[in-house]
Each structure stands twice: as C-alpha cells, then as structure tokens.
Coordinates of C-alpha atoms in Angstrom, one line a residue:
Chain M
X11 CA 337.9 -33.3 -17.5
X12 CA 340.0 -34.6 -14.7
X13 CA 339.3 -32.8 -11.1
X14 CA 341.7 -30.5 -9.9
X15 CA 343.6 -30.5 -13.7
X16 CA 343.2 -26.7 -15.0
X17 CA 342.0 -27.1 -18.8
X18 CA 341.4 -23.9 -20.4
X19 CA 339.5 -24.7 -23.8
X20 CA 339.4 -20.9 -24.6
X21 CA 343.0 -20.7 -24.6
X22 CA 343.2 -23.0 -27.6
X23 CA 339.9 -21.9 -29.1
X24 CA 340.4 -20.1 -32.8
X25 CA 337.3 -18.4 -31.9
X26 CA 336.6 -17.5 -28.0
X27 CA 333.4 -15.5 -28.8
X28 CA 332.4 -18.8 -30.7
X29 CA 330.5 -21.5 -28.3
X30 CA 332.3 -24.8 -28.3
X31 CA 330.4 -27.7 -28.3
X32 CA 331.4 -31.3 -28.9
X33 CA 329.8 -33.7 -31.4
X34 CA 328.7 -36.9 -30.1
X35 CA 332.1 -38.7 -31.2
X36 CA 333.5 -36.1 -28.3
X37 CA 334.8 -34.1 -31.3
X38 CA 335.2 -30.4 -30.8
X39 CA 333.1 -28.8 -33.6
X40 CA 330.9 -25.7 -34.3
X41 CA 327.5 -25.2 -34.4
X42 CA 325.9 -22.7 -36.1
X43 CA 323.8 -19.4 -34.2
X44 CA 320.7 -20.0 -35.4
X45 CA 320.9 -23.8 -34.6
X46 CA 319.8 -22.4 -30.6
X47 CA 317.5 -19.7 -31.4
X48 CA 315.0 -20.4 -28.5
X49 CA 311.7 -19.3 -28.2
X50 CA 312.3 -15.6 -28.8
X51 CA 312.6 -15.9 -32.0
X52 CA 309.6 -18.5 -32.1
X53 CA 307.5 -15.9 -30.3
X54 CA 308.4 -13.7 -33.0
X55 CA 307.4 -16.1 -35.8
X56 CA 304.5 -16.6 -33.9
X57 CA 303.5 -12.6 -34.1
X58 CA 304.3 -12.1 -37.2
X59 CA 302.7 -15.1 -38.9
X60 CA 299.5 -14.0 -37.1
X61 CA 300.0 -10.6 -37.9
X62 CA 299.7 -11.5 -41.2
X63 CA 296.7 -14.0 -41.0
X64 CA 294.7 -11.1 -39.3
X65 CA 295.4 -9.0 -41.6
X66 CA 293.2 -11.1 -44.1
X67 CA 290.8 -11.9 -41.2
X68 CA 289.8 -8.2 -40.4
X69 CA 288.7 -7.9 -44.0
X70 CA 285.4 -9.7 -42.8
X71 CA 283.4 -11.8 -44.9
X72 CA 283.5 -10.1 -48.4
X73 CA 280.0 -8.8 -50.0
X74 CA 279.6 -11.6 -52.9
X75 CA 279.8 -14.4 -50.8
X76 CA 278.0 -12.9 -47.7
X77 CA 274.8 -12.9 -50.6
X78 CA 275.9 -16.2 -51.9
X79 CA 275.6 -18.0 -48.2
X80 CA 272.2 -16.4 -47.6
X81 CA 271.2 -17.0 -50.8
X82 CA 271.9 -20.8 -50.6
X83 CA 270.8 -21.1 -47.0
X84 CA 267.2 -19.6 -48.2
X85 CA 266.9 -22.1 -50.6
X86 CA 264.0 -25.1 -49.9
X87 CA 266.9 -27.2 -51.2
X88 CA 270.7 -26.1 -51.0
X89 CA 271.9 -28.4 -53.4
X90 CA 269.8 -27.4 -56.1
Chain X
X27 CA 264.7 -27.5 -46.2
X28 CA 265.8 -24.5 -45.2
X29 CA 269.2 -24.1 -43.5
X30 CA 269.1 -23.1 -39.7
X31 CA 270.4 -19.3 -39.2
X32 CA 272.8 -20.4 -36.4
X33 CA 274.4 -22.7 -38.9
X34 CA 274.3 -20.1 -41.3
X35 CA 276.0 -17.7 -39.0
X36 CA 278.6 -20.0 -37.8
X37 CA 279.0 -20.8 -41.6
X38 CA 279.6 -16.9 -41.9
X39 CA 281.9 -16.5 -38.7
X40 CA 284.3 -18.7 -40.0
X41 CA 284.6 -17.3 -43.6
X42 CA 287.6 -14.6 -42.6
X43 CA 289.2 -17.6 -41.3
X44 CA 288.6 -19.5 -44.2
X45 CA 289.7 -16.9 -46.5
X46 CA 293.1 -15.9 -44.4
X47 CA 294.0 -20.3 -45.3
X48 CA 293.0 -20.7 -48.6
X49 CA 295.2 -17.1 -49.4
X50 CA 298.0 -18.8 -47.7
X51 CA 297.3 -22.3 -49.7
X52 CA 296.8 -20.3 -53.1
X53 CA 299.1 -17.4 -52.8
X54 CA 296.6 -15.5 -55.0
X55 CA 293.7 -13.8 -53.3
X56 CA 290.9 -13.9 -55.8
X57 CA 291.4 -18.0 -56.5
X58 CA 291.3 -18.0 -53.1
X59 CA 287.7 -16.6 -53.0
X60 CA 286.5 -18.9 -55.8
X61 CA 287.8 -21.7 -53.3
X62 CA 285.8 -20.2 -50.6
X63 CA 283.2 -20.1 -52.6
X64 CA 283.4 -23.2 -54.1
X65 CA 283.9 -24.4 -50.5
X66 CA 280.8 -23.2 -49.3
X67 CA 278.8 -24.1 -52.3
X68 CA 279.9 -28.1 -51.5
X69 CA 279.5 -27.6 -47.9
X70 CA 275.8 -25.7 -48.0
X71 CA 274.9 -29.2 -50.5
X72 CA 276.3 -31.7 -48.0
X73 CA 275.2 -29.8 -44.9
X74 CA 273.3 -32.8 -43.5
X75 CA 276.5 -34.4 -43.1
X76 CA 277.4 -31.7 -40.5
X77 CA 276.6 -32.3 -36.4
X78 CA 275.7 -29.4 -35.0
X79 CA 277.6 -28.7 -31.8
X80 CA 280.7 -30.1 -33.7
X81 CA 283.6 -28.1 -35.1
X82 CA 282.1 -26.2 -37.3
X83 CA 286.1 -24.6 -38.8
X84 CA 287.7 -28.0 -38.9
X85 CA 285.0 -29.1 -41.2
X86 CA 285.3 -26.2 -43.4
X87 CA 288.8 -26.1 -43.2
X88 CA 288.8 -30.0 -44.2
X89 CA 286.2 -29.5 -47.6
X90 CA 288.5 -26.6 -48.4
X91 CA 291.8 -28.0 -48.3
X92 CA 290.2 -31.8 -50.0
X93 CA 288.9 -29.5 -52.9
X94 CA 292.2 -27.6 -53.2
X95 CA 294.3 -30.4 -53.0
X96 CA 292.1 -32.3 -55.6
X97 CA 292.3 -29.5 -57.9
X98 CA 296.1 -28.7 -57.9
X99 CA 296.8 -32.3 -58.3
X100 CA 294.9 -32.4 -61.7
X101 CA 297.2 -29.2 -62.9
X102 CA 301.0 -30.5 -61.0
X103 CA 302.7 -27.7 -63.4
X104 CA 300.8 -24.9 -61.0
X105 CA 301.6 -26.5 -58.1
X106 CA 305.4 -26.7 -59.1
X107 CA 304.6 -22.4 -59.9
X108 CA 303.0 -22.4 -56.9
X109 CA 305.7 -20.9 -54.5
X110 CA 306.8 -18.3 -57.3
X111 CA 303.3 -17.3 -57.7
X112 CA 302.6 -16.8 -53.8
X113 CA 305.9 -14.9 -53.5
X114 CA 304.7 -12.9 -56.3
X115 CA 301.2 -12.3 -55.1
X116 CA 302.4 -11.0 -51.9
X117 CA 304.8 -9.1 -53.3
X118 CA 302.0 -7.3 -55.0
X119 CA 300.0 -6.7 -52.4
X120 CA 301.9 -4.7 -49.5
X121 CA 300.3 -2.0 -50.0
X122 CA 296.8 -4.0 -49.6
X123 CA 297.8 -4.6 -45.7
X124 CA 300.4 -1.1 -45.6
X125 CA 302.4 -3.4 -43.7
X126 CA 305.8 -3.2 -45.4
X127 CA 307.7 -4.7 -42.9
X128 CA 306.3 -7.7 -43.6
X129 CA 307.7 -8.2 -46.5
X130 CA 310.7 -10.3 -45.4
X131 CA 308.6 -12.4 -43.6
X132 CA 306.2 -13.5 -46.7
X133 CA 309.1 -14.2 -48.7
X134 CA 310.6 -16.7 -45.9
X135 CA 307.0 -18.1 -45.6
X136 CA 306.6 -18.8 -49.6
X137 CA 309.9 -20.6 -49.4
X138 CA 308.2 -23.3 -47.1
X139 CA 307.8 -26.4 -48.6
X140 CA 303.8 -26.3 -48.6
X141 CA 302.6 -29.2 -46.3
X142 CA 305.1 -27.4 -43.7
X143 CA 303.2 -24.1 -45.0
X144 CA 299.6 -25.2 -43.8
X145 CA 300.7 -27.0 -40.6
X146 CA 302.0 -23.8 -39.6
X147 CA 299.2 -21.8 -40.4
X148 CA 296.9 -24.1 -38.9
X149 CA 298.2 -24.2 -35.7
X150 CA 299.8 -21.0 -35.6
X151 CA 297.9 -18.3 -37.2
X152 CA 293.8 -20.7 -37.5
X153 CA 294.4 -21.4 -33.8
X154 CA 293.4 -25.0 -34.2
X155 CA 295.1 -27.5 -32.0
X156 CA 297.5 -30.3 -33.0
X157 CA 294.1 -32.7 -33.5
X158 CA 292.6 -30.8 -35.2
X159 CA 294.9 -29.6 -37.8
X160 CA 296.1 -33.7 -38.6
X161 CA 292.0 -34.3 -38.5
X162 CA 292.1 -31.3 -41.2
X163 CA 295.4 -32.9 -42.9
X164 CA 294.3 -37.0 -42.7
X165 CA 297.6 -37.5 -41.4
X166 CA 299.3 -38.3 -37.9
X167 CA 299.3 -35.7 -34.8
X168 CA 303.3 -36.6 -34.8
X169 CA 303.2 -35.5 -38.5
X170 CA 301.7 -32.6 -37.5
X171 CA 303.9 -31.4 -34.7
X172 CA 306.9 -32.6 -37.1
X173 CA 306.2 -30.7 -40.0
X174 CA 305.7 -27.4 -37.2
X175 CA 308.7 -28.0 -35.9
X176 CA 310.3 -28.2 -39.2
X177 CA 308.9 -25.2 -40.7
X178 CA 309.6 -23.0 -37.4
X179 CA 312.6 -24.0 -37.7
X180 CA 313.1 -22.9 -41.3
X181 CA 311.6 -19.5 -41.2
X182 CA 314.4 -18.9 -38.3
X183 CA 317.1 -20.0 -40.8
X184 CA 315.4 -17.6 -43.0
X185 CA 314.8 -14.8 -41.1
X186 CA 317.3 -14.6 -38.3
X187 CA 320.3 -14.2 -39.7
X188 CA 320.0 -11.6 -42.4
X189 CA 317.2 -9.7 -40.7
X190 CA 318.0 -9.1 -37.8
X191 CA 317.3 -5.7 -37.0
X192 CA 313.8 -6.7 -38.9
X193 CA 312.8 -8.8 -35.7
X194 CA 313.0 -5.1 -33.4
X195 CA 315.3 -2.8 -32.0
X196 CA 315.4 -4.8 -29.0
X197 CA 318.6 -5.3 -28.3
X198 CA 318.6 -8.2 -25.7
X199 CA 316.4 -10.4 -28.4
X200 CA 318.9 -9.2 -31.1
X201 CA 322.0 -10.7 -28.8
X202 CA 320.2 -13.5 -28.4
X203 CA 319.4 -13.9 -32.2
X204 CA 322.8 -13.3 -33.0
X205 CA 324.2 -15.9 -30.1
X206 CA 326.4 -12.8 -28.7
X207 CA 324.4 -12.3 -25.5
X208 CA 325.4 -14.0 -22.0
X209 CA 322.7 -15.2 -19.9

C-alpha cells in the first residue's frame, strides 16, 4: 500500500464481516474460522479431554486386579 | 524374592492412570482391564528390569502400549474396527460417567487417527511431558509435538464449528470460536 493513497479493501470486499487475508502469491483469498481458533478453544480441549480421563481415574484401582498385584508381589517368585 | 511394598504401591498408584490409556487405546473398558492386567502380570515378571527412583508410569505406560500394539498388529481387521468400536463403546457408556455433554467430544476424539489419539492423551490428559510420551512411543520428541499439534488441531475442526454452544454459554469464547468477535 502506497503512503498517503486511501485504499479501502472493505469497499470491494464481497464479505466485510469476513477477514481478508492474502496468500503468499499476494492473492486475496479466504481463510476459514476455525483455521485461527487460539488457545481458547485449546484450553477447552484441554478440559474436556481431562475431564474425561478423570473420569476413568477416580474409579481407583478396580477390586480384581488390586488382589491380583498383591497376590503376585507376595509371591517368593513373581514370574512363576 | 518378594516384591518391595513401595514398588508395589507405586505399581498400584499408577493403575487409574493406566486404566484411563489403555480405555482410550482400546475403546472397550473390559479389554482394557485384561491389558492392565496383562500389563502388570509382564511387568511384576520383569520387575528386576525396573530402577527404582525411575519413572515408574512411563514404564508401565511403555509395557502396555508394546503389548497392545503387538497384539492388534496380529488381528489388523480389529484395528481397522477399532475407531467404530471406541465410538460405540463410548456411546454406550454415558451413563457410566452421567456426563452427557461429553458426548460430542468422544465422538470427535474416536475420529482421531490413533497415533494422534495417544499423543494427545499422553500429554494432555497422563500429564507426561513431550520426553516422556516419545520415550513411551519409541519415536521423536518433534513426532511427538507434531502428532499434538495435529490432533488439537482436528478436534477444533471437529468440535468448533457445529458445537458451539457445546463449548459454554460464554459468549466472548463463542465470538471468538465463531471469528465474529473484535479484539
């Protein structure tokens, strides 16, 4: 863009709500929302995914193989 | 001889943990126990090849994943089931965590290819670092971070879009979700 030469890329924007970006040929072109979701949406992921791990972690350690450990680690050899 | 109790108990401490991957790597909750168990079994044999004071998860995580991979390679037809079977496992399981909203999220997460899968899970849900997760993987740390990267970035194809209001009522993350907000 030339100093002190007005250019309003809005003006002859289809879209003005839509971001214009350039691709690396200096094309004007799209891009796509979710191409810039940032790190809210990651913390999100994040949450969620954990969330969901937890879930299986709060269960404990389950009766059968609470008895199977001790069992083996009482054993005079565990690979027996 | 007989195995030390504080091995035993850190052997016991990291079962949730164990449990919570191999779910995620199976999709099916009791295969997953007869992996843990199966797990444990190999590791309480070969326990003299553990150094205590050393990372007592990665090396369960490691046995586990090396007896899972080693078994699914054997039967390739499950493994090409596999993501229809974890969707469908989830699926029938809501009501085992009464955490409905979740739903959405499971679904994104079984249509992960599955290496991207456990790298997320590793690092983002087992808590183990970038190392630790490519010692667990016997691949690169750059492989690692990559296949994060990738799968982060999938889920938000996934889930941002069509789910918006899923993510929270929160109106400032749902502008910037939706790309209407101004900074």
């Amino acid at each position: 863009m030339k100093p002190g030469k007005p250019v309003n890329v809005e003006s002859s924007a289809p879209d003005a709500e839509t971001p214009q970006v350039w691709d690396n040929m200096g094309r004007p072109t799209q891009r796509k929302p979710e191409v810039r979701l940032g790190r809210e949406v990651q913390a999100r992921i994040g949450q969620q995914l954990r969330a969901l791990y937890d879930d299986v972690v709060k269960e404990g350690v389950p009766q059968n193989i609470s008895d199977l450990v001790r069992r083996l680690s009482e054993q005079e050899d565990p690979a027996a | 001889m007989k195995l030390d109790p504080a091995i035993r108990d850190q052997v016991l401490s990291t079962v949730p943990s164990l449990r919570a991957f191999a779910i995620s790597l199976c999709g099916h909750v009791d295969r997953a126990d007869d992996l843990v168990q199966e797990t444990l079994l190999r590791a309480l044999a070969h326990i003299d090849s553990f150094q205590p004071g050393t990372n007592m998860p990665a090396w369960l995580f490691t046995i586990l994943r090396n007896l899972f991979r080693s078994e699914y390679r054997k039967r390739r037809r499950e493994v090409e089931d596999a993501e229809g079977r974890y969707a469908d496992t989830l699926k029938s399981h809501p009501e085992q965590t009464g955490r409905v909203e979740f739903n959405e999220f499971r679904g994104a997460l079984a249509k992960l290819p599955s290496d991207q899968r456990e790298a997320l899970i590793l690092v983002g849900a087992s808590g183990f670092s970038y190392e630790e997760a490519a010692a667990i993987c016997g691949c690169a740390v750059g492989t690692i971070k990559s296949r994060v990267n990738r799968a982060r970035t999938r889920l938000a194809d996934l889930l941002s879009i069509d789910s918006i209001d899923d993510f929270g009522p929160d109106r400032a993350t749902r502008a910037v979700l939706t790309g209407t907000g101004r900074s």
